[in-house]
XYZ file of C-alpha atoms in Angstrom:
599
model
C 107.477 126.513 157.539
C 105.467 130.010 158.043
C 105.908 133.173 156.253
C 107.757 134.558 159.584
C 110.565 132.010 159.213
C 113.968 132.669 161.243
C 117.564 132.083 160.278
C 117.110 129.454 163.341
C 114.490 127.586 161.128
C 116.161 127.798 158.054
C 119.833 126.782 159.450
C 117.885 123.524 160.654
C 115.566 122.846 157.755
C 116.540 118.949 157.262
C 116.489 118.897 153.881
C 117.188 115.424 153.519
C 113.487 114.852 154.642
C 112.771 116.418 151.732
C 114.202 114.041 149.675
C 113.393 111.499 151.186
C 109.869 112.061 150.905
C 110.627 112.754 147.371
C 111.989 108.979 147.159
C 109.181 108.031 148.117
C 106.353 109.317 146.114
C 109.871 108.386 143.482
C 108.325 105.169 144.059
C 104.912 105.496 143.694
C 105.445 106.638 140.636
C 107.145 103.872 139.411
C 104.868 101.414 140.389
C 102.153 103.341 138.451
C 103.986 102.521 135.990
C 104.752 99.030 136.315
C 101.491 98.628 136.411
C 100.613 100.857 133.386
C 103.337 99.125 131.715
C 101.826 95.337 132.559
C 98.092 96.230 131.362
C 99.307 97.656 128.464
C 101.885 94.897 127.699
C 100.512 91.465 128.955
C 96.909 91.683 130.361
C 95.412 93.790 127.170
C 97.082 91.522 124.900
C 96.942 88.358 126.405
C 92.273 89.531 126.377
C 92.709 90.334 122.901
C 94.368 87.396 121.922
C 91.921 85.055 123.730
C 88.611 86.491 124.543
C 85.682 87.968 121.993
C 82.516 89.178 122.303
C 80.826 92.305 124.091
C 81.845 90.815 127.553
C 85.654 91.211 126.288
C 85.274 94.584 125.181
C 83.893 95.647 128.108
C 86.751 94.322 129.981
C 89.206 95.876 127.558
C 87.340 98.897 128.384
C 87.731 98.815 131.621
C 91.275 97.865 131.395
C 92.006 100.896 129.017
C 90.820 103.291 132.019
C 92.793 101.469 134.650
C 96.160 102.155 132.318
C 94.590 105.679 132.020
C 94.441 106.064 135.498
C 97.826 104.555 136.440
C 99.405 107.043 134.165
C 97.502 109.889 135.811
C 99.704 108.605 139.526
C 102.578 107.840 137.523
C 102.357 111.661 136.359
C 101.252 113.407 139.445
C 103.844 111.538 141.831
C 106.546 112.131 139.093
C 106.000 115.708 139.686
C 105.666 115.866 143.452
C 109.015 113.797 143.546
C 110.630 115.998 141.545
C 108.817 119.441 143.465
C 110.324 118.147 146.731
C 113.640 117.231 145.409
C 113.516 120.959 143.494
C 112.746 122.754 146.719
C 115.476 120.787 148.466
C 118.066 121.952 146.444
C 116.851 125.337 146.077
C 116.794 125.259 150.307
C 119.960 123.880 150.443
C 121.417 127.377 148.445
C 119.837 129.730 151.351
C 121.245 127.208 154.261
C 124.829 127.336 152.207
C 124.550 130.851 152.272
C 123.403 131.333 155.643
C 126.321 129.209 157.228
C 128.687 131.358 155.276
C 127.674 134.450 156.993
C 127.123 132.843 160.348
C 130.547 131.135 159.794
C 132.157 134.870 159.183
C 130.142 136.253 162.018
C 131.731 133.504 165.015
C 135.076 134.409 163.019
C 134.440 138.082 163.128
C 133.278 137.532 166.841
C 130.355 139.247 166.174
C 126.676 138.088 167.901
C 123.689 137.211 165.494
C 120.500 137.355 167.371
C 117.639 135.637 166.845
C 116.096 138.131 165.212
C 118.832 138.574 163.184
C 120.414 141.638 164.252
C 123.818 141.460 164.849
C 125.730 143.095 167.740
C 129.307 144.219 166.748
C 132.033 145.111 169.859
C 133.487 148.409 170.518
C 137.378 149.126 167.854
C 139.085 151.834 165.929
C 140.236 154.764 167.675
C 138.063 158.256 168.128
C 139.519 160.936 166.071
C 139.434 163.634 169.103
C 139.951 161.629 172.013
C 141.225 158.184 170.772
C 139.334 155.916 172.609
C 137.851 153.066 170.922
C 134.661 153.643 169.879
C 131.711 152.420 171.020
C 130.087 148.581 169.930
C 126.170 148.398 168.556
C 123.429 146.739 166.688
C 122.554 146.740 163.307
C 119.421 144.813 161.507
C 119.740 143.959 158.083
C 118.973 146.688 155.473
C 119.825 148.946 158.337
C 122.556 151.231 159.019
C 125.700 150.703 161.182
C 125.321 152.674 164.541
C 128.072 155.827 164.334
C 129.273 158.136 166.852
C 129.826 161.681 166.641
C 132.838 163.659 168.085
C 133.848 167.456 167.631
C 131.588 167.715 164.607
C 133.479 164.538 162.858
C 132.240 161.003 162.316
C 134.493 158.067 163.259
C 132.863 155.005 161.960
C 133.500 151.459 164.106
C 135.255 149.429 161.769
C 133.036 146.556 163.195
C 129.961 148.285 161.937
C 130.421 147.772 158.261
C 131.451 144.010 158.932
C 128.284 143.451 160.953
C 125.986 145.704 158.524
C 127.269 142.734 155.641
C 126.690 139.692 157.890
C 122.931 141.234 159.045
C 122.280 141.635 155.502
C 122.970 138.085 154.119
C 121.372 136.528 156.971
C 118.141 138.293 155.748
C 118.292 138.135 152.210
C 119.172 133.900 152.994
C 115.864 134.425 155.231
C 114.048 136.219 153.004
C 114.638 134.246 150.017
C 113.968 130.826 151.706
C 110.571 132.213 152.907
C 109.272 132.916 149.149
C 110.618 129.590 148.093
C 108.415 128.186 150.745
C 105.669 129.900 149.513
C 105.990 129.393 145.565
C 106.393 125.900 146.401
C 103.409 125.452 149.034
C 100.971 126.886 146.555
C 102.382 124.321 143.835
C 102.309 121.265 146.441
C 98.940 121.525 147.444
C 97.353 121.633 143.679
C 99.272 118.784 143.339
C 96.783 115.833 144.557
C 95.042 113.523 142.926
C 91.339 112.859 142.224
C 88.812 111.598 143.916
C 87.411 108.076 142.954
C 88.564 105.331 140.434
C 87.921 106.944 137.659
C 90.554 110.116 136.207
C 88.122 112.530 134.535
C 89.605 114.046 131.142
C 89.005 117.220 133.264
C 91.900 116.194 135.607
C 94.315 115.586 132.748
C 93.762 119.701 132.004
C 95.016 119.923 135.809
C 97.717 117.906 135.466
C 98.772 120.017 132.334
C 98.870 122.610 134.371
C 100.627 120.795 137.262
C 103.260 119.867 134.886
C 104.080 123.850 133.751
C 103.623 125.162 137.494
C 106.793 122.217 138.574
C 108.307 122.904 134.940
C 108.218 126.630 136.265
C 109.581 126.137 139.637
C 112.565 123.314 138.858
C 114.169 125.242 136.234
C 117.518 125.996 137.743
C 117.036 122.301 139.301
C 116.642 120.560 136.272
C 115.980 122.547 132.265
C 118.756 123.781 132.605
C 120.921 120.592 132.249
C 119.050 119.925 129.321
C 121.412 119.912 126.381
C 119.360 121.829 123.532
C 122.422 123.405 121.972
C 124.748 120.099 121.610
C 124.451 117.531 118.803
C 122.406 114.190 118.565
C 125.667 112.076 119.233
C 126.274 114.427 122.826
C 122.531 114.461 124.135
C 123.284 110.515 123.659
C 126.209 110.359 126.033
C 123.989 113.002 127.933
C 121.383 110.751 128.539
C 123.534 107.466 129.193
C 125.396 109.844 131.959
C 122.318 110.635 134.181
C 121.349 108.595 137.424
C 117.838 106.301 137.150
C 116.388 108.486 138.927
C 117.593 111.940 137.276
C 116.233 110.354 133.979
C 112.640 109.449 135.465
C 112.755 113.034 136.794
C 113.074 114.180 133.424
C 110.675 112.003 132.156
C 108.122 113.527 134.910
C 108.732 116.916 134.061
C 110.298 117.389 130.907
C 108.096 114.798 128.579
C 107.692 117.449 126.145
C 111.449 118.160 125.635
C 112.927 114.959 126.262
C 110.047 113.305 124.198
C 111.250 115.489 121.020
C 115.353 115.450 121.888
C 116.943 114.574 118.828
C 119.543 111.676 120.174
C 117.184 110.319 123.008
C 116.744 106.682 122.326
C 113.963 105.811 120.728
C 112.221 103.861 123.761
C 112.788 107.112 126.438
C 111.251 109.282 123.229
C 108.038 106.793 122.702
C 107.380 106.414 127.127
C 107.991 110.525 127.510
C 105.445 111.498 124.424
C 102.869 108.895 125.360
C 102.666 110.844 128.690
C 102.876 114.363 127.172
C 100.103 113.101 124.353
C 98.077 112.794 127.079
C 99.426 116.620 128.812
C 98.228 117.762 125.289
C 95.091 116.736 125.473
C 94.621 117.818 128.332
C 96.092 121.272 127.691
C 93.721 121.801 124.355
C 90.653 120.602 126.087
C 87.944 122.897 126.493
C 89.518 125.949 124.697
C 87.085 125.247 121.964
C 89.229 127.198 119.334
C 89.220 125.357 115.707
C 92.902 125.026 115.848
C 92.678 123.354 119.393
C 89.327 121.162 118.424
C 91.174 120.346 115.168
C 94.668 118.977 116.810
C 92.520 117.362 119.464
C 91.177 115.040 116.751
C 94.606 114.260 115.703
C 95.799 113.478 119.365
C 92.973 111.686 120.212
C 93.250 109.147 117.194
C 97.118 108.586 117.676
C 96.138 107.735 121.301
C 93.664 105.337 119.940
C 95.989 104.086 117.640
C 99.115 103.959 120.739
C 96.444 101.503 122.576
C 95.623 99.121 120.416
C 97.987 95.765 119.667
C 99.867 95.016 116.452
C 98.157 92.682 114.810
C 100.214 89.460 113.548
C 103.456 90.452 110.865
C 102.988 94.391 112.186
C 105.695 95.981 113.672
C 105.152 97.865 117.049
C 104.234 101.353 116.852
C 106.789 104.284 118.761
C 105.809 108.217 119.331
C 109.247 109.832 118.470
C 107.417 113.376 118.641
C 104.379 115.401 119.648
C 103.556 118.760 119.815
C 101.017 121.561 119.514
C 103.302 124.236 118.048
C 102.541 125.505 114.330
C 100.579 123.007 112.555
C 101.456 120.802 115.017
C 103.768 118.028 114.863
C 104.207 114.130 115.005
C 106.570 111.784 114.346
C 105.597 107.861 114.372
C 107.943 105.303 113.349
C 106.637 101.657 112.602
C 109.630 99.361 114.460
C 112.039 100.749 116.522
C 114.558 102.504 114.216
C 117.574 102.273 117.299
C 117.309 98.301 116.455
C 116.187 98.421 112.636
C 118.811 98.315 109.751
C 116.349 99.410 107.299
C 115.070 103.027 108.596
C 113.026 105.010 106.119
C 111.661 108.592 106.877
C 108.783 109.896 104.858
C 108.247 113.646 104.987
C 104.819 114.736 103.717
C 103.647 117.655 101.836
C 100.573 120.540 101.524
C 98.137 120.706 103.521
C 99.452 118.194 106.256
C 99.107 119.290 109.773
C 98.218 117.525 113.124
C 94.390 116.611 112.763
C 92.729 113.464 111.585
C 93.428 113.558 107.750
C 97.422 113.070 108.819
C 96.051 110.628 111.846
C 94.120 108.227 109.702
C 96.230 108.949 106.811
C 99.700 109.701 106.622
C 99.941 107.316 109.446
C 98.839 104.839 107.360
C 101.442 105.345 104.979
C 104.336 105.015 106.885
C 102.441 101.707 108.479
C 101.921 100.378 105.134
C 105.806 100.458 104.149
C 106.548 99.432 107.404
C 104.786 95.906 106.294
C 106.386 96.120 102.895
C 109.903 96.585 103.413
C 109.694 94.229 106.857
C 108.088 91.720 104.330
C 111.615 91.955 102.530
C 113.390 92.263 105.754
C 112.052 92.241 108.863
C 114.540 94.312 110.570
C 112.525 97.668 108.905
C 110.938 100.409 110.638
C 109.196 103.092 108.880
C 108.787 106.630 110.331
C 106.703 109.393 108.877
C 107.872 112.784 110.088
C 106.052 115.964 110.645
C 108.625 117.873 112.371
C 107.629 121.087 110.238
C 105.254 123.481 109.259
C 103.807 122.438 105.536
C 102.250 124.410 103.518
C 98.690 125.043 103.898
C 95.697 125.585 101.544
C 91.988 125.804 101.615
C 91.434 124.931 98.378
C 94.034 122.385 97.722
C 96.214 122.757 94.887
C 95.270 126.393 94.016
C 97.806 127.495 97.038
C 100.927 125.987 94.888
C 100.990 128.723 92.026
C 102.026 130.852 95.701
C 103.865 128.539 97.410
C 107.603 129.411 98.211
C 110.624 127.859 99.464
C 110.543 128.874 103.150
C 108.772 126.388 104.533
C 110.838 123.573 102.744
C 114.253 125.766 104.162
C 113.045 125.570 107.665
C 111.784 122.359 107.581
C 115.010 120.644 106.106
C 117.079 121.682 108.830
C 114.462 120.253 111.465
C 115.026 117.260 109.167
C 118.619 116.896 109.514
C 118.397 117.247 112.679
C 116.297 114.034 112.828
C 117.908 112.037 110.904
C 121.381 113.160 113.032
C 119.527 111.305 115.526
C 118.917 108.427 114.093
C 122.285 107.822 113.138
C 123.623 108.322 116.463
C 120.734 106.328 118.508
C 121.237 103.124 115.839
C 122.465 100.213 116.928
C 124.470 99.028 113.840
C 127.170 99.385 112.139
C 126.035 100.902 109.162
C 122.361 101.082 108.768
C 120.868 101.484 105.571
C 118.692 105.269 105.836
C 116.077 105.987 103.079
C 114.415 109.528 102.894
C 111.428 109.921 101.014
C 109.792 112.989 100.087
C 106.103 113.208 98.708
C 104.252 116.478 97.384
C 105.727 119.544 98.924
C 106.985 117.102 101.325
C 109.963 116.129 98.294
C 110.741 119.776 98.102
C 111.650 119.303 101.809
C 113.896 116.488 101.021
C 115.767 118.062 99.147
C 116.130 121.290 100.360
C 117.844 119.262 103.267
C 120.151 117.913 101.005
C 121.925 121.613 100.414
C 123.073 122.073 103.856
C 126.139 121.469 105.060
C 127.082 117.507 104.799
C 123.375 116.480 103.310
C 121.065 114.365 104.768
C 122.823 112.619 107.787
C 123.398 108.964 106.923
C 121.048 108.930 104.244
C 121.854 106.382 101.278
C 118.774 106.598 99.294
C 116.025 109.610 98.413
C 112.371 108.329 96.876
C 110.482 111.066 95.553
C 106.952 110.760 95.077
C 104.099 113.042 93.845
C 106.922 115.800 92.839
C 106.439 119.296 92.167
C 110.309 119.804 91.595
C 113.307 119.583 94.849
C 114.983 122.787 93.926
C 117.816 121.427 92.173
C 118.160 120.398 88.615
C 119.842 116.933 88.760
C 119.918 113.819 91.022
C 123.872 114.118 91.321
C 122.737 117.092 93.224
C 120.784 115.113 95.968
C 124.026 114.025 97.746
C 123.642 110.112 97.484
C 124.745 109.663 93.933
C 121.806 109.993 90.841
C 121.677 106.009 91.165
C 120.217 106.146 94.550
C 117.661 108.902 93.734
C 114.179 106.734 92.887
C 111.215 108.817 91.210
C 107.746 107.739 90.997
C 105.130 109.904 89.284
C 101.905 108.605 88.421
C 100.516 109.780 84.785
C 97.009 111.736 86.190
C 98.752 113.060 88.844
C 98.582 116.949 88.342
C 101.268 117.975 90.904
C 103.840 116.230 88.669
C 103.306 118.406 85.527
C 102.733 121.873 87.389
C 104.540 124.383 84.701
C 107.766 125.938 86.154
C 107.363 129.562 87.221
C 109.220 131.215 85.032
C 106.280 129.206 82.385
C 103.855 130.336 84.792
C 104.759 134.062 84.745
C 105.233 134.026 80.718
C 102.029 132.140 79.876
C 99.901 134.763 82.221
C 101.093 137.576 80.723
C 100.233 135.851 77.278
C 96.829 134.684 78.257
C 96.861 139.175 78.961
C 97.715 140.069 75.792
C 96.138 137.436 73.434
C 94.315 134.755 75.001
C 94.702 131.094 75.636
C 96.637 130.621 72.232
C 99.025 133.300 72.791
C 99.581 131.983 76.406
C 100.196 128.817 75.706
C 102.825 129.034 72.806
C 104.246 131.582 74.906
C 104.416 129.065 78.129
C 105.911 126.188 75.480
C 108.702 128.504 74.503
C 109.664 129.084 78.368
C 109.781 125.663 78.543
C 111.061 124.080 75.242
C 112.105 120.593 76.528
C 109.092 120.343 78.896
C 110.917 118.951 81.934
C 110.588 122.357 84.117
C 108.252 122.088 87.375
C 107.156 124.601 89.530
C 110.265 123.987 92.002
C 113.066 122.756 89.180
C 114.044 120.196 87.103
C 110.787 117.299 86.664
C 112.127 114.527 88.887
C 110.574 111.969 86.412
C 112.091 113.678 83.372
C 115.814 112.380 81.595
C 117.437 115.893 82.472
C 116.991 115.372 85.928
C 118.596 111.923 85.499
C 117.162 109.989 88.857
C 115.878 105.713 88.505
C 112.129 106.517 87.751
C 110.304 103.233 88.691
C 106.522 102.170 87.821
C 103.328 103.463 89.509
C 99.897 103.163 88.447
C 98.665 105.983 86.212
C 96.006 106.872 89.252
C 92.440 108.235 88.484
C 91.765 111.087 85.584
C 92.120 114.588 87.484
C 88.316 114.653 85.423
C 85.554 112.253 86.013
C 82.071 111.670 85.444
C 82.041 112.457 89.036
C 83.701 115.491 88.826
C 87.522 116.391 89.447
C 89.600 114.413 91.486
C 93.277 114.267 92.544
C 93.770 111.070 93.895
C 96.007 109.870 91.595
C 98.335 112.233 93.711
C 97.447 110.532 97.186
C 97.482 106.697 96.339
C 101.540 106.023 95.759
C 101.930 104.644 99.180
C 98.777 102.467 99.221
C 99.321 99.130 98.510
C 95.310 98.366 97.541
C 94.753 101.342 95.403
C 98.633 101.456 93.788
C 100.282 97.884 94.860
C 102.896 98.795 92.701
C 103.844 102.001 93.863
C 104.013 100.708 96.900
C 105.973 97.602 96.704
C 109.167 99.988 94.702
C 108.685 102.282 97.830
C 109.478 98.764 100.023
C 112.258 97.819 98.224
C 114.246 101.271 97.553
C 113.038 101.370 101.481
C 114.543 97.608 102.319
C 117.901 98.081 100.525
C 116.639 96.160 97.060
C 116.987 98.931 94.881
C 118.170 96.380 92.389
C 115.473 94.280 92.392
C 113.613 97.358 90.968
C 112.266 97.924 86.963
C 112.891 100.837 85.420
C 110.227 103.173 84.087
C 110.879 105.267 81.041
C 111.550 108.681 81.463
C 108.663 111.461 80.703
């Protein structure tokens, strides 16, 4: 189709060969991946489990960048499939509306040419002499042909009938031709690389790919998308569409389908696996720190997403991925659509999408995946980024600063979450445990004060606590005996001095000194159980279950200052304890647990 198409051309456009051809590379792409899906699954682990040595790892290797490439096709036919089917339907509007007018012009008995001018017959009545007036031509955007009598203008009544068929025949012209051309220029970048090898470089293409078809199929497809409705409808949503309208989706919409709140858990993993690899290709080469820092991150998730549980670990799922903020990630250990057990950790300062949270909050969440499935092996452990945390280049000197706003923001995005797992589970009544660490349990519970609480939550573990913003478990939502507390003895962020402390004891230290401050600070405080963001978790007037953690390293060493005694609760080598109360709050044993003494 040229840029000098004719309403000839356009009324004959088949544009089932459009789709059909779309069906086609439909299919391509899923045998991409089918065969993605059969490295990954049986040939990787069936070499792992049997072969060792450099020859194996080579082979591994090799295998790795035969997945890789697979999901490169699997990606690039997605979105040709899905470019054809787009411009089909957006041809199909210009044909309807062609046939309309050419349908009122054989009614109207009026001639469209090929040009398309129409010619409209002589009618109406001359105001002098009253004989009809004459017939003409018009072109659309033109203007109807009138004749003149005794100074007066008689207009055919034809002429304004044939003026509005010329011009809808053009504009359904007109339009058609620049959807040819937005979608020729899309269709030829759209081709895949030469050799048997796909270049990182050619996953920053196919980034771009993916926006130029995201750009062009919105009226097709984004806006079906159901951002507005709850967890529970994008469910039915989903279940509603077609095979193929959901692979669509998948093609072109892995970054919004990937983080859908009510998408099972399976369609979230398969669409962020393929937008992980979008990202990456996206942040490549931009050579910005935030870009070279969040390409760390992605980069060990992926290596992370390739290699096989080992024996006893659960599978790993990517539930959500993004570059926006801080960035974001959400990676559950065990599928939490099958799981009864489902805990959620939400970290704290200074998290964001780079190695640290990578290597270690990662860990965390695989570490009471292991512990609670040890105690039930129908567990999956998630740990959530789905906000922006707090962050601070020196640590904890950013927390005598640090508001509420980021805890507001990010509570809601937690509800939201969680509304999702309830409506994706599979049983009856799953068992949902939230816990909150650092800034992370300031989160927690700031989701608690909305509207209904945590969704489905029967259990809140706060760890590492510099206060929730309320002064009493009851407050929480799930009943002070399912509110769990551990705080380790060294650990700094647990005895932060409340602000109102904070604001008396500086304007002591102004006026007298150190003593004056701190009698000062002791009288804003007289039962010692305020924190920077409430009530001390681990104190009696809060009134939660505190259970036992290791007292954690000195926050002063021979080797200097150190606040790991706030980083190890999780850990099961460094703080077994710790970590095995986290399991069983997490696995529904909460009365299995000892009681610690209140602070």
């Amino acid at each position: 189709m040229s840029s000098t198409l004719t309403w000839a051309q356009l009324r004959d456009l088949k544009c089932a060969e459009l789709e059909g051809a779309a069906d086609g590379w439909g299919r391509a792409s899923n045998l991409a991946d089918a065969g993605r899906d059969h490295i990954d699954k049986q040939l990787l682990n069936a070499l792992r489990g049997t072969q060792r040595g450099e020859a194996a790892d080579a082979a591994v290797g090799r295998l790795r960048q035969l997945g890789r490439n697979f999901q490169y096709v699997y990606t690039e036919c997605g979105l040709l499939r899905t470019a054809l089917n787009s411009l089909a339907h957006e041809m199909r509007a210009q044909q309807r509306a062609l046939r309309e007018a050419l349908d009122d012009a054989d009614a109207l008995r009026l001639t469209v040419h090929a040009d398309g001018s129409v010619t409209f017959p002589e009618a109406g009545e001359g105001l002098i002499d009253g004989k009809p007036l004459p017939g003409g031509t018009v072109t659309g955007g033109g203007v109807p042909g009138l004749r003149p009598a005794s100074g007066l203008v008689a207009p055919n009544p034809n002429a304004a009938k044939a003026q509005d068929i010329a011009d809808r025949v053009q504009k359904a012209v007109r339009t058609a031709a620049e959807i040819d051309w937005r979608y020729t220029r899309i269709l030829r970048k759209l081709r895949a690389e030469d050799g048997l090898k796909v270049p990182d470089a050619a996953w920053t293409d196919a980034a771009a790919d993916a926006a130029a078809v995201r750009g062009a199929a919105r009226g097709y497809l984004k806006d079906a998308i159901p951002h507005d409705a709850s967890p529970a409808e994008r469910k039915a949503w989903w279940a509603g569409l077609t095979q193929e309208q959901r692979e669509e989706y998948l093609a072109v919409y892995p970054d919004q389908i990937g983080n859908l709140d009510g998408i099972p858990a399976v369609v979230r993993d398969a669409a962020n696996r393929d937008n992980l690899q979008l990202l990456i290709g996206k942040l490549e080469g931009r050579g910005d720190e935030k870009a070279e820092t969040q390409l760390a991150g992605l980069r060990e998730i992926d290596r992370q997403l390739n290699l096989s549980p080992r024996s006893g670990e659960p599978q790993i799922y990517l539930l959500g991925i993004g570059d926006e903020g801080n960035g974001r990630a959400i990676v559950s250990f065990g599928n939490p659509d099958t799981a009864r057990n489902v805990s959620t950790y939400v970290p704290g300062l200074n998290t964001s999408l780079d190695k640290d949270f990578a290597e270690g909050d990662i860990k965390r969440a695989r570490d009471t995946a292991i512990g609670t499935r040890y105690l039930d092996h129908s567990s999956a452990a998630i740990v959530w980024l789905g906000y922006d945390a707090p962050q601070s280049p020196d640590g904890l000197g950013s927390l005598a600063v640090m508001g509420d706003e980021r805890a507001e923001r990010g509570g809601g995005a937690l509800n939201g979450f969680m509304s999702g797992l309830v409506a994706t589970n599979e049983n009856e009544d799953p068992h949902l445990t939230a816990i909150g660490h650092s800034y992370g349990s300031r989160t927690v519970g700031a989701a608690t004060q909305r509207a209904g609480g945590i969704p489905g939550v029967d259990d809140i573990v706060l760890v590492g606590s510099p206060g929730v913003g309320v002064d009493r478990a009851e407050d929480l939502g799930v009943g002070k005996g399912h509110v769990f507390v551990g705080a380790a003895e060294n650990d700094v962020v647990t005895k932060l001095p409340s602000k109102r402390q904070a604001a008396v004891g500086a304007a002591g230290f102004a006026a007298g000194g150190p003593g004056i401050a701190y009698m000062l600070g002791d009288l804003a405080d007289q039962g010692d159980d305020d924190l920077w963001f409430g009530k001390d978790p681990a104190s009696e007037a809060f009134g939660a279950r505190r259970f036992p953690v290791n007292e954690g390293p000195r926050l002063i060493t021979g080797n200097g200052i150190s606040i790991d005694a706030h980083s190890q609760y999780f850990d099961p080598d460094r703080d077994a304890v710790s970590a095995s109360n986290i399991a069983l709050v997490a696995a529904g044993r909460s009365n299995k647990l000892k009681i610690e003494e209140y602070r």
